[in-house]
Amino acid sequence: MFAVLALAVGGYFFAVWASKPSYQILFNNLSTKDASAIVESLQKAGTSYELANEGATILVPRDQVNQLRLQLSGEGLPNDEGTGYSLLDQQGITTSDFMQHANYQRALEGELSNTIKAIDGVEAATVHLVLPKDDVFADDQSKPTASVLVASKGNNELNQQQVQSIVHLVASSVEGLDPTQVTVAGSDGRMLSTGGGNTVGTTGGDGTSEQATSTFQNRLNGSLQRMLDNLVGPGHSVVTTTPILDFDQTETRSKKYSSDPTLPAQQENLQSETYNGTGSTAGGVLGPDNVQVPNGGGNGQYQQKNETRTRLFNETEEVRRAAPGGIKRLNVSVLLDSTVAGSVDPNEVQQLVSAAAGIDPARGDTIAVASMPFNNTQAVAAAEELKASAAAEKSAQQTKLIQTGALVFVVLMLILLAWRANRRSKKRQQQLTAEERRHLEEMQAALEAQRAAEVDVIHAHALEMPELADRSDEARQERHREIEELVREKPEETATLIRSWISADASNR
């Protein structure tokens, strides 16, 4: 009975659990008006639903999500009357310029919020814009700014690419908004992007530089630690690196000149003057330059040459842009356990680590190797605690197995006892039936004998009193029928009565 009852209760709870539908989000971040309209529509349709996030989220059975979205979209739900460009549909001809500007800003903020929520990983988003009013008489106009509050789905944090996508999406959607004027914050109060356009890491500052430094440091520490673990064994060495990376973007320009005589001249001016003469001539002055011409005969000769040439030069211009993230300085420290690494030469370890880490003394890099005894108290305590935890877990598992085995044993014993009780009951019934049958047969034989004796007596008296004999025969038959009916209807009571008679007869004898 206990086993059947346990199975029935377990089956009931399993059926209830199995029949409970799995819910999924139908709509999220709903306004109060839209949530009320959707709930009313679901109630009219008889669809089960659940509310979450203070009524802003509606969940329905998973297999009905797509159908309900199509159905509610056909009904115009959610209509988002309080957000987006639908605000502009409510303006009339009497709307003031201030209200038009305010409604446009609210509509733009709502559209940006809905757009940001479409990004994978974003659960909710709220956008606030500061749009200065244009003034034709002002020389210096204030720049628009924006702030975005986002909530990620579950416990997943938004990565830098998603944050930058939000920043540039907002900046490109607002006229005159610079990406450096967009601030993004998480729902947990953590700054994701500052107004300067920098993506903030988990510890503040420039997340890109910090992440690059941390990645380089972890990779270098891991490679050096693996090498030392192979040398002195795990847990007997500690290596720490402190890299200083250069994230400045530099550009170098250089020009080189070289002359080549084979190249043609860019500019060339040649002048030549020659004079030859014979016979006697009178001496005197020739020309404005007061050139003296000799007197007398003989051969005369004069020659003048003026040459100007400009040669071309080979010009080579080289531009080099250094990518950010280069190592500016690197400091490495290594600590060895002297109780284990007594036979290891620290100088050799220093050379190995220097070669593996790329230490450059000209750059100002430093390395230090020391050997000291390690304090293993915490490690031993942690090992003992881990051992105790493992023993406790094993004991808990054994206890659970024992409890499960005991429960199974009890259930089996109950089943066995129920089977044995049933078997004994059947056997007892069979025995009682046999005894009752035997007693009934004896009673029947006694009745038959008594009936035969009565018949003889009646036959003996029949000759004298025929009418009395007939009445006695009918009464005897009536009593016989009553006994048969009693035996047929109440066999157990009859058998008990007969046993009492037999025991009383035996005691009298």
Coordinates of C-alpha atoms in Angstrom, one line a residue:
M1 CA 0.0 0.0 0.0
F2 CA 2.9 2.4 0.8
A3 CA 4.6 1.6 -2.4
V4 CA 1.4 2.2 -4.4
L5 CA 0.8 5.4 -2.6
A6 CA 4.3 6.7 -3.2
L7 CA 4.1 5.8 -6.9
A8 CA 0.7 7.6 -7.1
V9 CA 2.0 10.8 -5.5
G10 CA 5.2 10.8 -7.6
G11 CA 3.2 10.2 -10.7
Y12 CA 0.9 13.1 -9.9
F13 CA 3.7 15.6 -9.3
F14 CA 5.5 14.4 -12.4
A15 CA 2.4 14.8 -14.5
V16 CA 1.9 18.3 -13.1
W17 CA 5.5 19.2 -13.9
A18 CA 5.3 17.7 -17.4
S19 CA 2.1 19.4 -18.2
K20 CA 3.3 22.8 -17.2
P21 CA 4.2 24.8 -20.3
S22 CA 7.6 26.4 -20.9
Y23 CA 7.3 30.2 -21.1
Q24 CA 9.1 32.6 -23.4
I25 CA 9.2 36.3 -23.6
L26 CA 6.5 37.7 -25.9
F27 CA 7.2 41.4 -25.6
N28 CA 9.6 43.2 -23.3
N29 CA 10.0 46.8 -22.0
L30 CA 6.3 47.6 -22.6
S31 CA 4.6 50.7 -21.5
T32 CA 1.8 50.4 -19.0
K33 CA -0.8 51.1 -21.7
D34 CA 0.5 48.5 -24.1
A35 CA 1.0 45.9 -21.4
S36 CA -2.6 46.4 -20.3
A37 CA -4.0 46.1 -23.8
I38 CA -1.9 42.9 -24.5
V39 CA -3.0 41.3 -21.3
E40 CA -6.6 42.1 -22.1
S41 CA -6.3 40.5 -25.5
L42 CA -4.7 37.4 -24.1
Q43 CA -7.4 37.0 -21.5
K44 CA -10.1 37.3 -24.2
A45 CA -8.3 34.6 -26.2
G46 CA -8.0 32.3 -23.1
T47 CA -4.2 32.2 -23.4
S48 CA -2.1 31.6 -20.3
Y49 CA 0.6 34.2 -19.6
E50 CA 2.9 35.4 -16.9
L51 CA 4.1 38.9 -16.0
A52 CA 7.7 39.8 -15.1
N53 CA 9.8 42.9 -14.7
E54 CA 7.1 44.7 -12.8
G55 CA 4.6 44.1 -15.6
A56 CA 6.9 45.4 -18.4
T57 CA 7.6 41.9 -19.7
I58 CA 4.9 39.4 -20.8
L59 CA 5.7 35.7 -21.1
V60 CA 3.6 33.1 -22.9
P61 CA 4.0 29.4 -23.8
R62 CA 7.0 28.8 -26.0
D63 CA 5.0 27.1 -28.8
Q64 CA 2.6 30.0 -29.1
V65 CA 5.1 32.9 -29.3
N66 CA 5.2 33.4 -33.0
Q67 CA 1.5 32.9 -33.5
L68 CA 0.6 35.4 -30.8
R69 CA 3.1 38.0 -32.1
L70 CA 1.4 37.8 -35.5
Q71 CA -2.0 38.0 -34.0
L72 CA -1.2 41.0 -31.8
S73 CA 0.6 42.7 -34.6
G74 CA -2.6 42.4 -36.6
E75 CA -4.4 44.1 -33.7
G76 CA -1.9 46.9 -33.7
L77 CA -0.2 45.9 -30.4
P78 CA 2.1 47.1 -29.2
N79 CA 1.5 50.4 -30.8
D80 CA 4.2 52.3 -28.9
E81 CA 2.2 55.4 -28.8
G82 CA 4.4 56.9 -26.1
T83 CA 7.7 56.4 -28.0
G84 CA 9.1 56.8 -31.5
Y85 CA 8.0 58.8 -34.4
S86 CA 4.3 58.0 -33.5
L87 CA 4.5 61.0 -31.1
L88 CA 4.7 63.3 -34.1
D89 CA 1.3 62.0 -35.4
Q90 CA -0.4 63.5 -32.3
Q91 CA 0.7 67.1 -33.0
G92 CA -1.9 69.6 -34.1
I93 CA -1.8 72.9 -35.9
T94 CA -1.8 74.7 -32.5
T95 CA 1.3 73.0 -31.3
S96 CA 4.0 75.5 -30.2
D97 CA 7.5 75.5 -31.5
F98 CA 8.8 74.4 -28.1
M99 CA 6.5 71.4 -28.0
Q100 CA 7.4 70.5 -31.6
H101 CA 11.1 70.5 -30.6
A102 CA 10.4 68.5 -27.4
N103 CA 8.3 65.9 -29.3
Y104 CA 10.9 65.5 -32.0
Q105 CA 13.6 64.9 -29.4
R106 CA 11.4 62.4 -27.6
A107 CA 10.6 60.6 -30.8
L108 CA 14.3 60.5 -31.8
E109 CA 15.2 59.1 -28.4
G110 CA 12.5 56.4 -28.7
E111 CA 13.6 55.3 -32.1
L112 CA 17.2 55.1 -31.0
S113 CA 16.2 53.1 -28.0
N114 CA 14.3 50.6 -30.2
T115 CA 17.2 50.4 -32.6
I116 CA 19.8 49.7 -29.9
K117 CA 17.5 47.0 -28.4
A118 CA 17.8 45.2 -31.7
I119 CA 21.5 44.6 -31.2
D120 CA 22.2 41.1 -30.0
G121 CA 23.0 41.0 -26.3
V122 CA 21.1 44.2 -25.4
E123 CA 18.0 43.6 -23.3
A124 CA 16.9 47.3 -22.8
A125 CA 18.2 50.7 -23.7
T126 CA 17.3 54.3 -22.8
V127 CA 18.7 57.3 -24.8
H128 CA 18.9 60.9 -23.6
L129 CA 19.8 63.6 -26.1
V130 CA 20.8 67.2 -25.5
L131 CA 20.0 69.1 -28.7
P132 CA 20.8 72.8 -28.5
K133 CA 18.5 75.2 -30.2
D134 CA 19.9 76.9 -33.3
D135 CA 20.6 80.5 -32.9
V136 CA 21.5 82.6 -36.0
F137 CA 22.9 85.4 -33.9
A138 CA 25.3 83.3 -31.8
D139 CA 28.9 82.8 -33.0
D140 CA 29.6 79.8 -30.8
Q141 CA 27.0 77.0 -31.0
S142 CA 26.8 74.3 -28.3
K143 CA 27.4 70.8 -29.6
P144 CA 24.8 68.1 -29.1
T145 CA 25.5 65.4 -26.6
A146 CA 24.0 62.0 -25.9
S147 CA 23.9 59.5 -23.0
V148 CA 22.8 55.8 -23.4
L149 CA 21.9 53.4 -20.6
V150 CA 21.9 49.8 -21.7
A151 CA 21.1 46.5 -19.9
S152 CA 22.6 43.3 -21.3
K153 CA 20.8 40.0 -21.5
G154 CA 21.5 37.7 -18.5
N155 CA 24.9 38.1 -17.0
N156 CA 26.7 38.6 -20.3
E157 CA 28.7 41.8 -20.6
L158 CA 28.7 43.9 -23.8
N159 CA 32.1 43.7 -25.5
Q160 CA 34.0 46.7 -26.9
Q161 CA 32.7 46.2 -30.4
Q162 CA 29.1 46.3 -29.3
V163 CA 29.7 49.4 -27.2
Q164 CA 31.4 51.1 -30.1
S165 CA 28.5 50.1 -32.4
I166 CA 26.1 51.8 -30.0
V167 CA 28.3 55.0 -29.8
H168 CA 28.6 55.4 -33.6
L169 CA 25.0 54.4 -34.2
V170 CA 23.8 57.2 -31.9
A171 CA 26.3 59.7 -33.3
S172 CA 25.4 59.0 -36.9
S173 CA 21.6 59.3 -36.2
V174 CA 21.8 62.8 -34.7
E175 CA 22.9 65.8 -36.8
G176 CA 26.1 67.4 -35.6
L177 CA 26.7 64.8 -32.9
D178 CA 30.4 63.7 -32.5
P179 CA 31.1 60.1 -31.3
T180 CA 33.3 61.6 -28.6
Q181 CA 30.2 63.3 -27.1
V182 CA 28.3 60.0 -26.6
T183 CA 28.5 58.4 -23.1
V184 CA 27.4 54.8 -22.6
A185 CA 26.7 53.3 -19.2
G186 CA 25.5 49.9 -18.0
S187 CA 22.5 49.2 -15.9
D188 CA 24.8 48.1 -13.1
G189 CA 26.3 51.7 -13.0
R190 CA 29.5 50.7 -14.7
M191 CA 30.8 53.1 -17.3
L192 CA 31.2 51.5 -20.7
S193 CA 32.3 54.5 -22.8
T194 CA 33.3 57.9 -21.6
G195 CA 32.4 61.1 -23.3
G196 CA 35.9 61.3 -24.7
G197 CA 35.1 58.4 -27.0
N198 CA 37.2 55.9 -25.1
T199 CA 35.9 52.4 -24.3
V200 CA 36.3 51.9 -20.6
G201 CA 37.5 48.6 -19.2
T202 CA 36.3 46.9 -16.1
T203 CA 39.0 48.7 -14.0
G204 CA 38.6 52.1 -15.6
G205 CA 40.9 53.9 -18.1
D206 CA 41.4 53.1 -21.7
G207 CA 40.0 49.6 -22.1
T208 CA 41.9 48.9 -25.3
S209 CA 45.3 49.6 -23.9
E210 CA 44.6 47.9 -20.7
Q211 CA 43.3 44.8 -22.4
A212 CA 46.2 44.7 -24.8
T213 CA 48.7 45.0 -21.8
S214 CA 46.8 42.4 -19.8
T215 CA 46.7 40.0 -22.7
F216 CA 50.4 40.4 -23.4
Q217 CA 51.3 40.0 -19.7
N218 CA 49.2 36.9 -19.3
R219 CA 50.6 35.2 -22.4
L220 CA 54.2 36.0 -21.4
N221 CA 53.6 34.9 -17.8
G222 CA 52.1 31.7 -19.0
S223 CA 54.9 30.7 -21.3
L224 CA 57.6 31.5 -18.8
Q225 CA 55.7 29.7 -16.0
R226 CA 55.4 26.6 -18.1
M227 CA 59.1 26.6 -18.8
L228 CA 59.9 26.9 -15.1
D229 CA 57.4 24.2 -14.1
N230 CA 59.2 21.8 -16.4
L231 CA 62.5 22.8 -14.7
V232 CA 61.7 22.8 -11.0
G233 CA 58.2 21.3 -10.9
P234 CA 54.8 22.9 -10.5
G235 CA 54.3 25.1 -7.5
H236 CA 58.0 25.7 -6.9
S237 CA 58.5 28.8 -9.0
V238 CA 56.8 32.1 -9.5
V239 CA 57.4 34.5 -12.4
T240 CA 56.0 38.0 -12.7
T241 CA 56.4 40.3 -15.7
T242 CA 55.6 44.0 -15.8
P243 CA 55.4 45.2 -19.4
I244 CA 55.2 48.8 -20.4
L245 CA 53.7 49.1 -23.9
D246 CA 53.9 52.1 -26.1
F247 CA 50.5 53.0 -27.6
D248 CA 51.6 56.2 -29.2
Q249 CA 51.1 56.3 -32.9
T250 CA 54.2 57.7 -34.6
E251 CA 55.0 58.5 -38.2
T252 CA 58.5 59.0 -39.6
R253 CA 59.3 60.7 -42.9
S254 CA 62.7 60.7 -44.5
K255 CA 64.1 62.0 -47.9
K256 CA 67.3 60.9 -49.7
Y257 CA 68.9 62.7 -52.7
S258 CA 71.4 61.2 -55.1
S259 CA 72.8 62.6 -58.4
D260 CA 73.0 60.6 -61.6
P261 CA 75.2 62.0 -64.4
T262 CA 73.4 59.9 -67.0
L263 CA 70.2 61.9 -66.4
P264 CA 69.5 64.8 -68.9
A265 CA 69.9 68.3 -67.6
Q266 CA 66.8 70.1 -66.5
Q267 CA 68.3 73.5 -67.6
E268 CA 71.3 74.1 -69.9
N269 CA 72.8 77.5 -71.2
L270 CA 76.0 77.3 -73.4
Q271 CA 77.8 80.5 -74.8
S272 CA 80.9 80.3 -77.1
E273 CA 82.8 83.2 -78.8
T274 CA 85.9 82.7 -81.1
Y275 CA 88.0 85.2 -83.1
N276 CA 90.8 84.5 -85.6
G277 CA 92.7 87.1 -87.7
T278 CA 95.9 87.6 -90.1
G279 CA 98.0 90.6 -91.5
S280 CA 98.8 94.0 -90.0
T281 CA 96.3 95.8 -88.0
A282 CA 96.2 99.0 -86.2
G283 CA 96.3 98.7 -82.5
G284 CA 93.6 100.2 -80.4
V285 CA 90.7 99.5 -78.2
L286 CA 88.0 97.0 -79.2
G287 CA 84.5 97.0 -77.8
P288 CA 83.1 98.5 -74.6
D289 CA 85.2 96.1 -72.5
N290 CA 88.4 97.9 -73.5
V291 CA 90.0 94.8 -75.0
Q292 CA 93.5 95.8 -76.3
V293 CA 94.2 94.5 -79.7
P294 CA 97.9 94.2 -80.4
N295 CA 99.5 96.2 -83.3
G296 CA 101.5 94.7 -86.0
G297 CA 101.1 91.7 -88.2
G298 CA 100.9 88.1 -87.5
N299 CA 98.0 85.7 -86.6
G300 CA 95.4 86.9 -84.1
Q301 CA 93.2 84.4 -82.1
Y302 CA 90.4 85.1 -79.4
Q303 CA 88.0 82.5 -77.8
Q304 CA 85.4 82.9 -75.0
K305 CA 83.0 80.2 -73.6
N306 CA 80.2 80.5 -71.0
E307 CA 78.4 77.3 -70.0
T308 CA 75.5 76.8 -67.4
R309 CA 73.9 73.4 -66.6
T310 CA 71.4 72.2 -64.0
R311 CA 71.3 68.5 -63.2
L312 CA 68.4 66.5 -61.7
F313 CA 68.7 64.7 -58.4
N314 CA 67.1 61.4 -57.4
E315 CA 64.7 62.0 -54.5
T316 CA 63.5 59.2 -52.3
E317 CA 60.8 59.9 -49.6
E318 CA 60.1 57.2 -47.0
V319 CA 57.2 57.2 -44.6
R320 CA 57.1 54.8 -41.6
R321 CA 54.1 54.5 -39.3
A322 CA 54.8 52.6 -36.1
A323 CA 51.8 50.5 -34.9
P324 CA 50.8 51.1 -31.3
G325 CA 51.5 48.3 -28.8
G326 CA 55.2 48.0 -29.0
I327 CA 57.2 47.1 -26.0
K328 CA 58.7 50.2 -24.4
R329 CA 60.1 48.5 -21.3
L330 CA 59.9 45.0 -19.8
N331 CA 60.7 44.0 -16.2
V332 CA 60.8 40.3 -15.2
S333 CA 61.3 38.7 -11.8
V334 CA 61.7 35.0 -11.0
L335 CA 61.4 33.4 -7.6
L336 CA 62.6 29.8 -7.1
D337 CA 61.9 27.5 -4.2
S338 CA 65.3 26.8 -2.6
T339 CA 64.2 23.6 -1.0
V340 CA 63.6 22.0 -4.4
A341 CA 65.7 24.1 -6.8
G342 CA 68.9 23.8 -4.8
S343 CA 70.8 22.2 -7.7
V344 CA 69.6 24.7 -10.3
D345 CA 72.0 27.5 -11.2
P346 CA 70.3 30.9 -11.0
N347 CA 72.5 32.3 -13.7
E348 CA 71.4 29.7 -16.2
V349 CA 67.8 30.3 -15.2
Q350 CA 68.4 34.1 -15.8
Q351 CA 69.8 33.4 -19.2
L352 CA 66.9 31.1 -20.2
V353 CA 64.3 33.6 -19.0
S354 CA 66.1 36.5 -20.7
A355 CA 66.1 34.7 -24.0
A356 CA 62.5 33.5 -23.7
A357 CA 61.2 37.0 -22.6
G358 CA 63.3 38.9 -25.1
I359 CA 65.1 41.1 -22.5
D360 CA 66.9 44.0 -24.2
P361 CA 69.3 45.9 -21.8
A362 CA 69.6 48.8 -24.3
R363 CA 65.9 49.3 -24.0
G364 CA 66.1 49.5 -20.2
D365 CA 64.7 46.0 -19.5
T366 CA 65.6 44.3 -16.2
I367 CA 65.5 40.8 -14.9
A368 CA 66.0 39.4 -11.4
V369 CA 66.2 35.8 -10.3
A370 CA 66.2 34.8 -6.6
S371 CA 66.1 31.5 -4.7
M372 CA 64.2 31.4 -1.4
P373 CA 62.3 28.8 0.7
F374 CA 58.6 28.9 -0.1
N375 CA 56.0 29.1 2.7
N376 CA 53.8 26.1 1.9
T377 CA 51.4 26.6 4.9
Q378 CA 48.6 27.9 2.8
A379 CA 49.2 25.3 0.1
V380 CA 49.2 22.5 2.7
A381 CA 46.1 23.9 4.3
A382 CA 44.4 24.2 1.0
A383 CA 45.4 20.6 0.1
E384 CA 44.1 19.4 3.5
E385 CA 40.9 21.4 3.0
L386 CA 40.5 20.0 -0.5
K387 CA 41.1 16.5 0.8
A388 CA 38.6 17.1 3.6
S389 CA 36.1 18.5 1.1
A390 CA 36.7 15.5 -1.2
A391 CA 36.2 13.1 1.8
A392 CA 33.1 15.0 2.9
E393 CA 31.7 14.8 -0.6
K394 CA 32.5 11.1 -0.8
S395 CA 30.9 10.6 2.6
A396 CA 27.9 12.5 1.5
Q397 CA 27.7 10.4 -1.7
Q398 CA 28.0 7.2 0.4
T399 CA 25.4 8.5 2.8
K400 CA 23.1 9.3 -0.1
L401 CA 23.7 5.9 -1.6
I402 CA 23.0 4.3 1.8
Q403 CA 19.8 6.3 2.2
T404 CA 18.8 5.3 -1.3
G405 CA 19.6 1.7 -0.6
A406 CA 17.7 1.8 2.7
L407 CA 14.7 3.3 1.0
V408 CA 14.8 0.7 -1.8
F409 CA 15.2 -2.1 0.9
V410 CA 12.3 -0.8 2.9
V411 CA 10.2 -0.6 -0.3
L412 CA 11.2 -4.2 -1.2
M413 CA 10.5 -5.4 2.3
L414 CA 7.1 -3.8 2.3
I415 CA 6.4 -5.4 -1.1
L416 CA 7.7 -8.8 0.3
L417 CA 5.7 -8.5 3.4
A418 CA 2.6 -7.6 1.5
W419 CA 3.2 -10.6 -0.8
R420 CA 3.7 -12.9 2.1
A421 CA 0.6 -11.6 3.9
N422 CA -1.4 -12.1 0.8
R423 CA 0.0 -15.6 0.3
R424 CA -0.7 -16.5 3.9
S425 CA -4.2 -15.1 3.7
K426 CA -4.9 -17.2 0.6
K427 CA -3.4 -20.3 2.2
R428 CA -5.4 -19.7 5.4
Q429 CA -8.6 -19.3 3.3
Q430 CA -7.8 -22.5 1.5
Q431 CA -7.2 -24.3 4.8
L432 CA -10.4 -22.9 6.3
T433 CA -12.2 -23.9 3.2
A434 CA -10.9 -27.5 3.5
E435 CA -11.8 -27.7 7.1
E436 CA -15.2 -26.2 6.5
R437 CA -15.8 -28.6 3.7
R438 CA -14.8 -31.5 6.0
H439 CA -17.0 -30.2 8.8
L440 CA -19.9 -29.6 6.3
E441 CA -19.4 -33.1 5.0
E442 CA -19.5 -34.5 8.5
M443 CA -22.6 -32.4 9.3
Q444 CA -24.1 -33.6 6.1
A445 CA -23.4 -37.2 7.0
A446 CA -24.8 -36.6 10.4
L447 CA -27.9 -35.0 9.0
E448 CA -28.2 -37.9 6.5
A449 CA -27.9 -40.4 9.3
Q450 CA -30.4 -38.5 11.5
R451 CA -32.7 -38.3 8.5
A452 CA -32.4 -42.0 7.8
A453 CA -33.2 -42.7 11.5
E454 CA -36.1 -40.4 11.4
V455 CA -37.3 -41.9 8.2
D456 CA -37.2 -45.3 9.8
V457 CA -39.1 -44.1 12.8
I458 CA -41.6 -42.3 10.7
H459 CA -42.1 -45.5 8.6
A460 CA -42.5 -47.3 11.8
H461 CA -45.2 -44.9 13.0
A462 CA -46.7 -44.4 9.6
L463 CA -48.7 -47.4 9.9
E464 CA -50.3 -46.1 13.0
M465 CA -50.4 -42.2 12.3
P466 CA -50.1 -41.4 8.5
E467 CA -51.1 -37.7 8.8
L468 CA -48.4 -37.0 11.5
A469 CA -45.8 -38.7 9.4
D470 CA -46.5 -36.5 6.5
R471 CA -46.3 -33.3 8.6
S472 CA -43.0 -34.5 10.1
D473 CA -41.5 -35.2 6.7
E474 CA -42.4 -31.7 5.4
A475 CA -40.9 -30.0 8.5
R476 CA -37.7 -32.0 8.1
Q477 CA -37.4 -31.0 4.5
E478 CA -37.9 -27.4 5.4
R479 CA -35.2 -27.5 8.1
H480 CA -32.9 -29.2 5.6
R481 CA -33.4 -26.4 3.0
E482 CA -32.8 -23.7 5.7
I483 CA -29.5 -25.4 6.7
E484 CA -28.4 -25.5 3.0
E485 CA -29.2 -21.9 2.5
L486 CA -27.3 -20.9 5.7
V487 CA -24.3 -22.9 4.6
R488 CA -24.4 -21.3 1.2
E489 CA -24.8 -17.7 2.4
K490 CA -22.7 -17.8 5.5
P491 CA -20.1 -20.5 5.2
E492 CA -17.6 -19.0 7.7
E493 CA -20.2 -18.5 10.5
T494 CA -21.6 -22.0 9.9
A495 CA -18.2 -23.5 10.0
T496 CA -17.5 -21.6 13.3
L497 CA -20.7 -22.8 14.8
I498 CA -20.0 -26.4 13.7
R499 CA -16.5 -26.2 15.2
S500 CA -18.0 -25.0 18.5
W501 CA -20.4 -27.9 18.5
I502 CA -17.7 -30.4 17.8
S503 CA -15.4 -29.0 20.5
A504 CA -18.3 -29.0 22.9
D505 CA -19.1 -32.6 22.0
A506 CA -15.5 -33.6 22.4
S507 CA -15.3 -31.9 25.8
N508 CA -18.4 -33.7 27.0
R509 CA -17.0 -37.0 26.0

